[in-house]
């Protein structure tokens, strides 16, 4: 991190000026440090949507949106997708280094032995109507972990923070599967310690009391890959939410519950559910042109879900990997899904259309993930829950990093006030 260069900003009207250091990270554009701007000039900066604003320093994930590059702790996503596992990636995100065998065994053991929900937490599910959206149940259930682990949790203690990370990564699949099973009226399942992380989750999702479940290695591999690809994505909306809540000193369960609600929106993680619903609405490949025309029509609010990204102005590297995986999984599982044909046609039509080309709108991570989830038998309403299981690793890594950063302050943006000037109260009978 260097701060050798200075940007000088002069306010012509008041002649007040500020000398602002330029901060550089390991990779990526330098940032103008505006921390003293208000004190020096009396001005705030304005950047709604944070198009040009770095909210923090972070050593976890790097994205180059123009080149389509994604690195976790320096490792290219393509290499991790090919060679690693979700649990190893979770360790990497949390600790900064890949684990050796002993470190991995110990991490795996800890995760495996924190997977159970508190027995009374199961009762919470009874409070939901049977058709409650699983994301609503997930957010509430994760927030409720605070009720079980708040009193003995000191967010300033590194060991307590580590234990919270283990608990969250371990329990998230158990809670997620419980959300699904409650919604379809199946008895909840306990996690099986003899299974690995992803198989354990698939077992909790799909095992029925009446017959044994044969787990498919293809399904487990595909899900593990999807979890790797979704594990972190630097300062996206949900991670920034986790950090903002975390900056108040709130406990990790409350912070991550907030991240889950931020993820739910269709402009973010909710897009995977929206993509599948949209593909189903389009229905057949011959209707793709109409959909593309609607997406281009400025008088129509319709957008192509799964297209575009705030940071990637090139192919989302995760989408490239998922696209390939999608074909492989469908053929290995013997699934012939007509939606894949619609998706392919949509991708082809958009990629050669000037509207999408000029705006650099490429398929994003969620464009193909839903088709894989569907092939694995995961219901559409659970898609964003799947995303949340994986992203928990990133969220908690960021929450820990934030607490390890000296001098961190509460997040508190300012505003441009556009309301009424000061005025006097008028009694009701005079209005
Ligand atoms: N379909 C049609 N037009 C689009 C789309 C789309 N999916 N996405 C962006 N555009 C157009 C906008 O209308 C705008 O056009 P204009 O310049 O003529 O006004 C231009 O492209 C830029 O779009 P913005 O909304 O300004 O881009 P922003 O960076 O704010 O939004 C976002 C990014 C939210 C991802 C957007 O592309 C979108 O809504 N995509 C669909 C939802 C989606 O797939 N979200 C998942 C993102 S990945 C993730 O969070 C895991």
CSV table of N, CA and C in Angstrom, one decimal, residues 130-263:
chain,number,residue,atom,x,y,z
A,130,UNK,N,-46.8,-22.6,6.0
A,130,UNK,CA,-46.2,-23.6,5.3
A,130,UNK,C,-45.6,-23.1,3.9
A,131,UNK,N,-46.2,-22.0,3.4
A,131,UNK,CA,-45.6,-21.6,2.1
A,131,UNK,C,-44.7,-20.4,2.2
A,132,UNK,N,-44.2,-20.1,3.4
A,132,UNK,CA,-43.2,-19.0,3.6
A,132,UNK,C,-42.0,-19.2,2.7
A,133,UNK,N,-41.5,-18.1,2.1
A,133,UNK,CA,-40.4,-18.2,1.2
A,133,UNK,C,-39.1,-18.7,2.1
A,134,UNK,N,-38.4,-19.6,1.6
A,134,UNK,CA,-37.2,-20.1,2.4
A,134,UNK,C,-36.2,-19.0,2.7
A,135,UNK,N,-36.1,-18.0,1.9
A,135,UNK,CA,-35.2,-16.9,2.3
A,135,UNK,C,-35.6,-16.2,3.5
A,136,UNK,N,-37.0,-16.1,3.7
A,136,UNK,CA,-37.5,-15.4,4.9
A,136,UNK,C,-37.2,-16.3,6.1
A,137,UNK,N,-37.4,-17.6,5.9
A,137,UNK,CA,-37.1,-18.5,7.0
A,137,UNK,C,-35.6,-18.5,7.4
A,138,UNK,N,-34.8,-18.5,6.3
A,138,UNK,CA,-33.3,-18.5,6.5
A,138,UNK,C,-32.8,-17.3,7.3
A,139,UNK,N,-33.3,-16.1,6.8
A,139,UNK,CA,-32.8,-14.9,7.4
A,139,UNK,C,-33.2,-14.9,8.9
A,140,UNK,N,-34.5,-15.3,9.2
A,140,UNK,CA,-35.0,-15.3,10.6
A,140,UNK,C,-34.2,-16.3,11.4
A,141,UNK,N,-34.0,-17.5,10.8
A,141,UNK,CA,-33.3,-18.5,11.6
A,141,UNK,C,-31.8,-18.2,11.9
A,142,UNK,N,-31.2,-17.6,10.9
A,142,UNK,CA,-29.8,-17.2,11.2
A,142,UNK,C,-29.7,-16.1,12.2
A,143,UNK,N,-30.6,-15.1,12.1
A,143,UNK,CA,-30.7,-14.0,13.1
A,143,UNK,C,-30.9,-14.7,14.5
A,144,UNK,N,-31.7,-15.7,14.5
A,144,UNK,CA,-32.1,-16.3,15.8
A,144,UNK,C,-30.9,-17.1,16.4
A,145,UNK,N,-29.8,-17.3,15.7
A,145,UNK,CA,-28.6,-17.9,16.3
A,145,UNK,C,-28.1,-17.0,17.3
A,146,UNK,N,-28.3,-15.7,17.1
A,146,UNK,CA,-27.9,-14.7,18.1
A,146,UNK,C,-28.5,-15.0,19.5
A,147,UNK,N,-29.7,-15.5,19.5
A,147,UNK,CA,-30.4,-15.8,20.7
A,147,UNK,C,-29.7,-17.0,21.5
A,148,UNK,N,-29.0,-17.9,20.7
A,148,UNK,CA,-28.4,-19.0,21.4
A,148,UNK,C,-26.9,-18.7,21.7
A,149,UNK,N,-26.3,-17.8,21.0
A,149,UNK,CA,-24.8,-17.7,21.2
A,149,UNK,C,-24.4,-16.2,21.5
A,150,UNK,N,-25.4,-15.4,21.8
A,150,UNK,CA,-25.0,-14.0,22.0
A,150,UNK,C,-24.2,-13.7,23.3
A,151,UNK,N,-24.8,-14.3,24.4
A,151,UNK,CA,-24.3,-13.9,25.7
A,151,UNK,C,-22.8,-14.3,25.9
A,152,UNK,N,-22.4,-15.4,25.4
A,152,UNK,CA,-20.9,-15.7,25.6
A,152,UNK,C,-20.1,-15.4,24.4
A,153,UNK,N,-20.5,-14.4,23.6
A,153,UNK,CA,-19.8,-14.0,22.4
A,153,UNK,C,-19.2,-12.6,22.6
A,154,UNK,N,-17.8,-12.6,22.5
A,154,UNK,CA,-17.2,-11.3,22.6
A,154,UNK,C,-16.6,-11.0,21.2
A,155,UNK,N,-17.2,-10.1,20.5
A,155,UNK,CA,-16.7,-9.8,19.1
A,155,UNK,C,-15.2,-9.3,19.1
A,156,UNK,N,-14.7,-8.9,20.2
A,156,UNK,CA,-13.3,-8.4,20.2
A,156,UNK,C,-12.3,-9.6,20.5
A,157,UNK,N,-12.9,-10.8,20.7
A,157,UNK,CA,-12.0,-11.9,21.0
A,157,UNK,C,-11.8,-12.8,19.7
A,158,UNK,N,-10.5,-12.9,19.2
A,158,UNK,CA,-10.3,-13.6,18.0
A,158,UNK,C,-10.8,-15.1,18.0
A,159,UNK,N,-10.7,-15.7,19.2
A,159,UNK,CA,-11.2,-17.1,19.3
A,159,UNK,C,-12.7,-17.2,19.1
A,160,UNK,N,-13.4,-16.2,19.8
A,160,UNK,CA,-14.9,-16.2,19.6
A,160,UNK,C,-15.3,-15.9,18.2
A,161,UNK,N,-14.5,-15.1,17.5
A,161,UNK,CA,-14.9,-14.8,16.1
A,161,UNK,C,-14.7,-16.0,15.3
A,162,UNK,N,-13.6,-16.7,15.5
A,162,UNK,CA,-13.3,-18.0,14.8
A,162,UNK,C,-14.4,-19.0,15.0
A,163,UNK,N,-14.9,-19.1,16.2
A,163,UNK,CA,-15.9,-20.1,16.6
A,163,UNK,C,-17.2,-19.7,15.9
A,164,UNK,N,-17.5,-18.4,15.8
A,164,UNK,CA,-18.7,-18.0,15.1
A,164,UNK,C,-18.7,-18.3,13.7
A,165,UNK,N,-17.5,-18.2,13.1
A,165,UNK,CA,-17.3,-18.5,11.6
A,165,UNK,C,-17.6,-20.0,11.4
A,166,UNK,N,-17.0,-20.8,12.3
A,166,UNK,CA,-17.2,-22.3,12.2
A,166,UNK,C,-18.7,-22.6,12.3
A,167,UNK,N,-19.3,-22.0,13.3
A,167,UNK,CA,-20.7,-22.3,13.5
A,167,UNK,C,-21.6,-21.9,12.3
A,168,UNK,N,-21.3,-20.8,11.8
A,168,UNK,CA,-22.1,-20.3,10.7
A,168,UNK,C,-21.9,-21.2,9.4
A,169,UNK,N,-20.7,-21.5,9.1
A,169,UNK,CA,-20.4,-22.3,7.9
A,169,UNK,C,-21.0,-23.7,8.1
A,170,UNK,N,-20.9,-24.2,9.3
A,170,UNK,CA,-21.4,-25.5,9.6
A,170,UNK,C,-22.9,-25.6,9.7
A,171,UNK,N,-23.6,-24.6,10.2
A,171,UNK,CA,-25.0,-24.8,10.5
A,171,UNK,C,-25.8,-24.3,9.3
A,172,UNK,N,-25.3,-23.5,8.4
A,172,UNK,CA,-26.0,-22.9,7.3
A,172,UNK,C,-26.7,-24.0,6.5
A,173,UNK,N,-26.0,-25.1,6.1
A,173,UNK,CA,-26.7,-26.2,5.3
A,173,UNK,C,-27.8,-26.8,6.1
A,174,UNK,N,-27.6,-27.0,7.4
A,174,UNK,CA,-28.7,-27.6,8.2
A,174,UNK,C,-29.9,-26.8,8.3
A,175,UNK,N,-29.7,-25.5,8.5
A,175,UNK,CA,-30.8,-24.6,8.5
A,175,UNK,C,-31.5,-24.5,7.1
A,176,UNK,N,-30.7,-24.4,6.1
A,176,UNK,CA,-31.2,-24.3,4.7
A,176,UNK,C,-32.1,-25.5,4.4
A,177,UNK,N,-31.6,-26.7,4.7
A,177,UNK,CA,-32.4,-27.9,4.4
A,177,UNK,C,-33.7,-27.9,5.2
A,178,UNK,N,-33.6,-27.4,6.5
A,178,UNK,CA,-34.8,-27.4,7.3
A,178,UNK,C,-35.8,-26.5,6.7
A,179,UNK,N,-35.4,-25.3,6.2
A,179,UNK,CA,-36.3,-24.4,5.5
A,179,UNK,C,-37.1,-25.1,4.4
A,180,UNK,N,-36.4,-25.9,3.6
A,180,UNK,CA,-37.0,-26.6,2.5
A,180,UNK,C,-37.9,-27.7,3.0
A,181,UNK,N,-37.4,-28.5,4.0
A,181,UNK,CA,-38.3,-29.6,4.4
A,181,UNK,C,-39.5,-29.2,5.1
A,182,UNK,N,-39.4,-28.1,5.9
A,182,UNK,CA,-40.6,-27.6,6.5
A,182,UNK,C,-41.6,-27.1,5.5
A,183,UNK,N,-41.1,-26.5,4.4
A,183,UNK,CA,-42.1,-26.0,3.4
A,183,UNK,C,-42.8,-27.1,2.7
A,184,UNK,N,-42.2,-28.3,2.6
A,184,UNK,CA,-42.9,-29.4,1.9
A,184,UNK,C,-43.5,-30.4,2.9
A,185,UNK,N,-43.4,-30.1,4.2
A,185,UNK,CA,-44.0,-30.9,5.2
A,185,UNK,C,-43.3,-32.2,5.5
A,186,UNK,N,-42.0,-32.2,5.2
A,186,UNK,CA,-41.2,-33.4,5.6
A,186,UNK,C,-40.5,-33.3,6.9
A,187,UNK,N,-40.3,-34.4,7.6
A,187,UNK,CA,-39.6,-34.3,8.9
A,187,UNK,C,-38.1,-33.7,8.7
A,188,UNK,N,-37.7,-32.9,9.7
A,188,UNK,CA,-36.3,-32.3,9.6
A,188,UNK,C,-35.3,-33.4,9.8
A,189,UNK,N,-34.2,-33.3,9.1
A,189,UNK,CA,-33.1,-34.3,9.2
A,189,UNK,C,-31.9,-33.8,10.0
A,190,UNK,N,-31.3,-34.7,10.8
A,190,UNK,CA,-30.1,-34.3,11.5
A,190,UNK,C,-28.9,-34.5,10.5
A,191,UNK,N,-27.8,-33.7,10.7
A,191,UNK,CA,-26.7,-33.8,9.8
A,191,UNK,C,-25.9,-35.1,10.1
A,192,UNK,N,-25.4,-35.8,9.1
A,192,UNK,CA,-24.7,-37.0,9.2
A,192,UNK,C,-23.2,-36.7,9.2
A,193,UNK,N,-22.5,-37.1,10.3
A,193,UNK,CA,-21.1,-36.8,10.4
A,193,UNK,C,-20.2,-37.6,9.4
A,194,UNK,N,-20.7,-38.7,9.0
A,194,UNK,CA,-19.9,-39.6,8.1
A,194,UNK,C,-19.9,-39.1,6.7
A,195,UNK,N,-20.7,-38.0,6.4
A,195,UNK,CA,-20.7,-37.5,5.0
A,195,UNK,C,-19.9,-36.2,4.9
A,196,UNK,N,-19.5,-35.9,3.7
A,196,UNK,CA,-18.7,-34.6,3.5
A,196,UNK,C,-19.7,-33.5,3.4
A,197,UNK,N,-19.2,-32.3,3.5
A,197,UNK,CA,-20.1,-31.1,3.6
A,197,UNK,C,-21.3,-31.0,2.6
A,198,UNK,N,-21.0,-31.2,1.3
A,198,UNK,CA,-22.0,-31.1,0.3
A,198,UNK,C,-23.0,-32.3,0.3
A,199,UNK,N,-22.4,-33.5,0.4
A,199,UNK,CA,-23.2,-34.7,0.5
A,199,UNK,C,-24.1,-34.6,1.7
A,200,UNK,N,-23.6,-34.1,2.8
A,200,UNK,CA,-24.4,-34.0,4.1
A,200,UNK,C,-25.6,-33.1,3.8
A,201,UNK,N,-25.3,-32.0,3.1
A,201,UNK,CA,-26.4,-31.1,2.8
A,201,UNK,C,-27.5,-31.8,1.9
A,202,UNK,N,-27.0,-32.5,0.9
A,202,UNK,CA,-27.9,-33.2,-0.1
A,202,UNK,C,-28.7,-34.2,0.7
A,203,UNK,N,-28.1,-34.9,1.6
A,203,UNK,CA,-28.8,-35.9,2.4
A,203,UNK,C,-29.9,-35.3,3.3
A,204,UNK,N,-29.6,-34.1,3.9
A,204,UNK,CA,-30.6,-33.4,4.7
A,204,UNK,C,-31.7,-32.9,3.9
A,205,UNK,N,-31.4,-32.6,2.6
A,205,UNK,CA,-32.5,-32.1,1.7
A,205,UNK,C,-33.4,-33.2,1.3
A,206,UNK,N,-32.8,-34.3,0.9
A,206,UNK,CA,-33.6,-35.2,0.0
A,206,UNK,C,-33.9,-36.6,0.7
A,207,UNK,N,-33.3,-36.9,1.8
A,207,UNK,CA,-33.6,-38.2,2.4
A,207,UNK,C,-35.0,-38.3,3.0
A,208,UNK,N,-35.7,-39.4,2.7
A,208,UNK,CA,-37.0,-39.6,3.2
A,208,UNK,C,-37.0,-40.8,4.1
A,209,UNK,N,-37.9,-40.9,5.2
A,209,UNK,CA,-37.8,-42.0,6.1
A,209,UNK,C,-38.1,-43.3,5.5
A,210,UNK,N,-38.8,-43.3,4.4
A,210,UNK,CA,-39.3,-44.6,3.8
A,210,UNK,C,-38.3,-45.4,3.0
A,211,UNK,N,-37.2,-44.7,2.5
A,211,UNK,CA,-36.3,-45.4,1.7
A,211,UNK,C,-34.9,-44.8,1.8
A,212,UNK,N,-33.8,-45.6,1.5
A,212,UNK,CA,-32.5,-45.1,1.6
A,212,UNK,C,-32.2,-44.1,0.4
A,213,UNK,N,-31.4,-43.2,0.6
A,213,UNK,CA,-31.0,-42.2,-0.5
A,213,UNK,C,-29.7,-42.6,-1.0
A,214,UNK,N,-29.6,-42.7,-2.4
A,214,UNK,CA,-28.3,-42.9,-3.0
A,214,UNK,C,-27.9,-41.5,-3.5
A,215,UNK,N,-26.7,-41.1,-3.0
A,215,UNK,CA,-26.2,-39.7,-3.3
A,215,UNK,C,-25.5,-39.8,-4.7
A,216,UNK,N,-25.7,-38.8,-5.5
A,216,UNK,CA,-25.0,-38.8,-6.8
A,216,UNK,C,-23.7,-38.1,-6.7
A,217,UNK,N,-22.6,-38.7,-7.1
A,217,UNK,CA,-21.3,-38.0,-7.0
A,217,UNK,C,-21.3,-36.8,-8.0
A,218,UNK,N,-22.1,-36.9,-9.1
A,218,UNK,CA,-22.1,-35.8,-10.1
A,218,UNK,C,-22.8,-34.6,-9.5
A,219,UNK,N,-23.9,-34.9,-8.8
A,219,UNK,CA,-24.6,-33.8,-8.1
A,219,UNK,C,-23.8,-33.1,-7.1
A,220,UNK,N,-23.1,-34.0,-6.3
A,220,UNK,CA,-22.2,-33.4,-5.2
A,220,UNK,C,-21.1,-32.5,-5.8
A,221,UNK,N,-20.5,-33.0,-6.9
A,221,UNK,CA,-19.4,-32.3,-7.5
A,221,UNK,C,-19.9,-30.9,-8.1
A,222,UNK,N,-21.1,-31.0,-8.7
A,222,UNK,CA,-21.6,-29.8,-9.3
A,222,UNK,C,-22.0,-28.8,-8.2
A,223,UNK,N,-22.6,-29.2,-7.1
A,223,UNK,CA,-22.9,-28.3,-6.1
A,223,UNK,C,-21.7,-27.7,-5.4
A,224,UNK,N,-20.7,-28.6,-5.2
A,224,UNK,CA,-19.5,-28.1,-4.6
A,224,UNK,C,-18.8,-27.0,-5.5
A,225,UNK,N,-18.9,-27.2,-6.8
A,225,UNK,CA,-18.3,-26.2,-7.7
A,225,UNK,C,-19.1,-24.9,-7.6
A,226,UNK,N,-20.5,-25.0,-7.6
A,226,UNK,CA,-21.3,-23.8,-7.5
A,226,UNK,C,-21.0,-23.1,-6.2
A,227,UNK,N,-20.8,-23.8,-5.1
A,227,UNK,CA,-20.5,-23.2,-3.8
A,227,UNK,C,-19.1,-22.5,-3.9
A,228,UNK,N,-18.1,-23.1,-4.6
A,228,UNK,CA,-16.8,-22.4,-4.7
A,228,UNK,C,-17.0,-21.1,-5.4
A,229,UNK,N,-17.8,-21.1,-6.5
A,229,UNK,CA,-17.9,-19.9,-7.4
A,229,UNK,C,-18.7,-18.8,-6.7
A,230,UNK,N,-19.6,-19.2,-5.7
A,230,UNK,CA,-20.4,-18.2,-5.0
A,230,UNK,C,-19.8,-17.8,-3.7
A,231,UNK,N,-18.6,-18.3,-3.3
A,231,UNK,CA,-18.1,-18.1,-2.0
A,231,UNK,C,-17.8,-16.7,-1.6
A,232,UNK,N,-17.3,-15.9,-2.5
A,232,UNK,CA,-17.0,-14.5,-2.2
A,232,UNK,C,-17.0,-13.7,-3.5
A,233,UNK,N,-17.2,-12.4,-3.3
A,233,UNK,CA,-17.2,-11.5,-4.5
A,233,UNK,C,-16.9,-10.0,-4.0
A,234,UNK,N,-15.9,-9.9,-3.3
A,234,UNK,CA,-15.5,-8.6,-2.6
A,234,UNK,C,-16.7,-7.7,-2.1
A,235,UNK,N,-16.7,-6.4,-2.4
A,235,UNK,CA,-17.7,-5.6,-1.6
A,235,UNK,C,-19.0,-5.5,-2.3
A,236,UNK,N,-19.6,-6.6,-2.7
A,236,UNK,CA,-21.0,-6.5,-3.3
A,236,UNK,C,-22.0,-6.1,-2.3
A,237,UNK,N,-23.3,-6.0,-2.7
A,237,UNK,CA,-24.3,-5.4,-1.8
A,237,UNK,C,-24.5,-6.1,-0.5
A,238,UNK,N,-24.5,-7.5,-0.5
A,238,UNK,CA,-24.7,-8.2,0.7
A,238,UNK,C,-23.5,-8.2,1.6
A,239,UNK,N,-22.3,-8.3,1.0
A,239,UNK,CA,-21.1,-8.2,1.9
A,239,UNK,C,-20.9,-6.8,2.5
A,240,UNK,N,-21.2,-5.8,1.7
A,240,UNK,CA,-21.2,-4.4,2.2
A,240,UNK,C,-22.2,-4.3,3.3
A,241,UNK,N,-23.3,-4.9,3.2
A,241,UNK,CA,-24.4,-4.9,4.3
A,241,UNK,C,-23.8,-5.5,5.5
A,242,UNK,N,-23.2,-6.7,5.4
A,242,UNK,CA,-22.6,-7.4,6.5
A,242,UNK,C,-21.6,-6.5,7.2
A,243,UNK,N,-20.8,-5.8,6.4
A,243,UNK,CA,-19.7,-5.0,7.0
A,243,UNK,C,-20.4,-3.7,7.7
A,244,UNK,N,-21.4,-3.2,7.1
A,244,UNK,CA,-22.0,-2.0,7.7
A,244,UNK,C,-22.7,-2.4,9.0
A,245,UNK,N,-23.4,-3.5,9.0
A,245,UNK,CA,-24.0,-3.9,10.3
A,245,UNK,C,-22.9,-4.3,11.3
A,246,UNK,N,-21.8,-5.0,10.8
A,246,UNK,CA,-20.7,-5.4,11.6
A,246,UNK,C,-20.0,-4.2,12.2
A,247,UNK,N,-20.0,-3.1,11.5
A,247,UNK,CA,-19.3,-1.9,12.0
A,247,UNK,C,-19.9,-1.3,13.2
A,248,UNK,N,-21.2,-1.7,13.5
A,248,UNK,CA,-21.8,-1.1,14.7
A,248,UNK,C,-21.5,-2.0,15.9
A,249,UNK,N,-20.7,-3.1,15.7
A,249,UNK,CA,-20.4,-4.0,16.8
A,249,UNK,C,-21.4,-5.1,17.0
A,250,UNK,N,-22.4,-5.1,16.1
A,250,UNK,CA,-23.4,-6.2,16.1
A,250,UNK,C,-22.8,-7.6,16.0
A,251,UNK,N,-23.4,-8.6,16.6
A,251,UNK,CA,-22.8,-9.9,16.6
A,251,UNK,C,-22.8,-10.5,15.2
A,252,UNK,N,-22.0,-11.5,14.9
A,252,UNK,CA,-21.9,-12.0,13.5
A,252,UNK,C,-23.2,-12.6,13.0
A,253,UNK,N,-24.0,-13.2,13.8
A,253,UNK,CA,-25.2,-13.8,13.3
A,253,UNK,C,-26.2,-12.8,12.9
A,254,UNK,N,-26.3,-11.7,13.6
A,254,UNK,CA,-27.2,-10.6,13.2
A,254,UNK,C,-26.6,-9.9,11.9
A,255,UNK,N,-25.3,-9.8,11.8
A,255,UNK,CA,-24.6,-9.2,10.7
A,255,UNK,C,-24.9,-10.0,9.4
A,256,UNK,N,-24.8,-11.4,9.6
A,256,UNK,CA,-25.0,-12.2,8.4
A,256,UNK,C,-26.4,-12.4,8.0
A,257,UNK,N,-27.3,-12.3,9.0
A,257,UNK,CA,-28.7,-12.3,8.7
A,257,UNK,C,-29.1,-11.1,7.8
A,258,UNK,N,-28.4,-10.0,8.1
A,258,UNK,CA,-28.6,-8.7,7.3
A,258,UNK,C,-28.1,-9.0,5.9
A,259,UNK,N,-27.0,-9.7,5.8
A,259,UNK,CA,-26.4,-10.0,4.4
A,259,UNK,C,-27.4,-10.9,3.7
A,260,UNK,N,-28.0,-11.8,4.3
A,260,UNK,CA,-29.0,-12.7,3.7
A,260,UNK,C,-30.1,-11.9,3.1
A,261,UNK,N,-30.6,-10.9,3.8
A,261,UNK,CA,-31.8,-10.2,3.3
A,261,UNK,C,-31.3,-9.3,2.1
A,262,UNK,N,-30.1,-8.8,2.2
A,262,UNK,CA,-29.6,-8.0,1.0
A,262,UNK,C,-29.4,-8.9,-0.2
A,263,UNK,N,-29.0,-10.1,0.0
A,263,UNK,CA,-28.8,-11.0,-1.1
A,263,UNK,C,-30.1,-11.4,-1.8
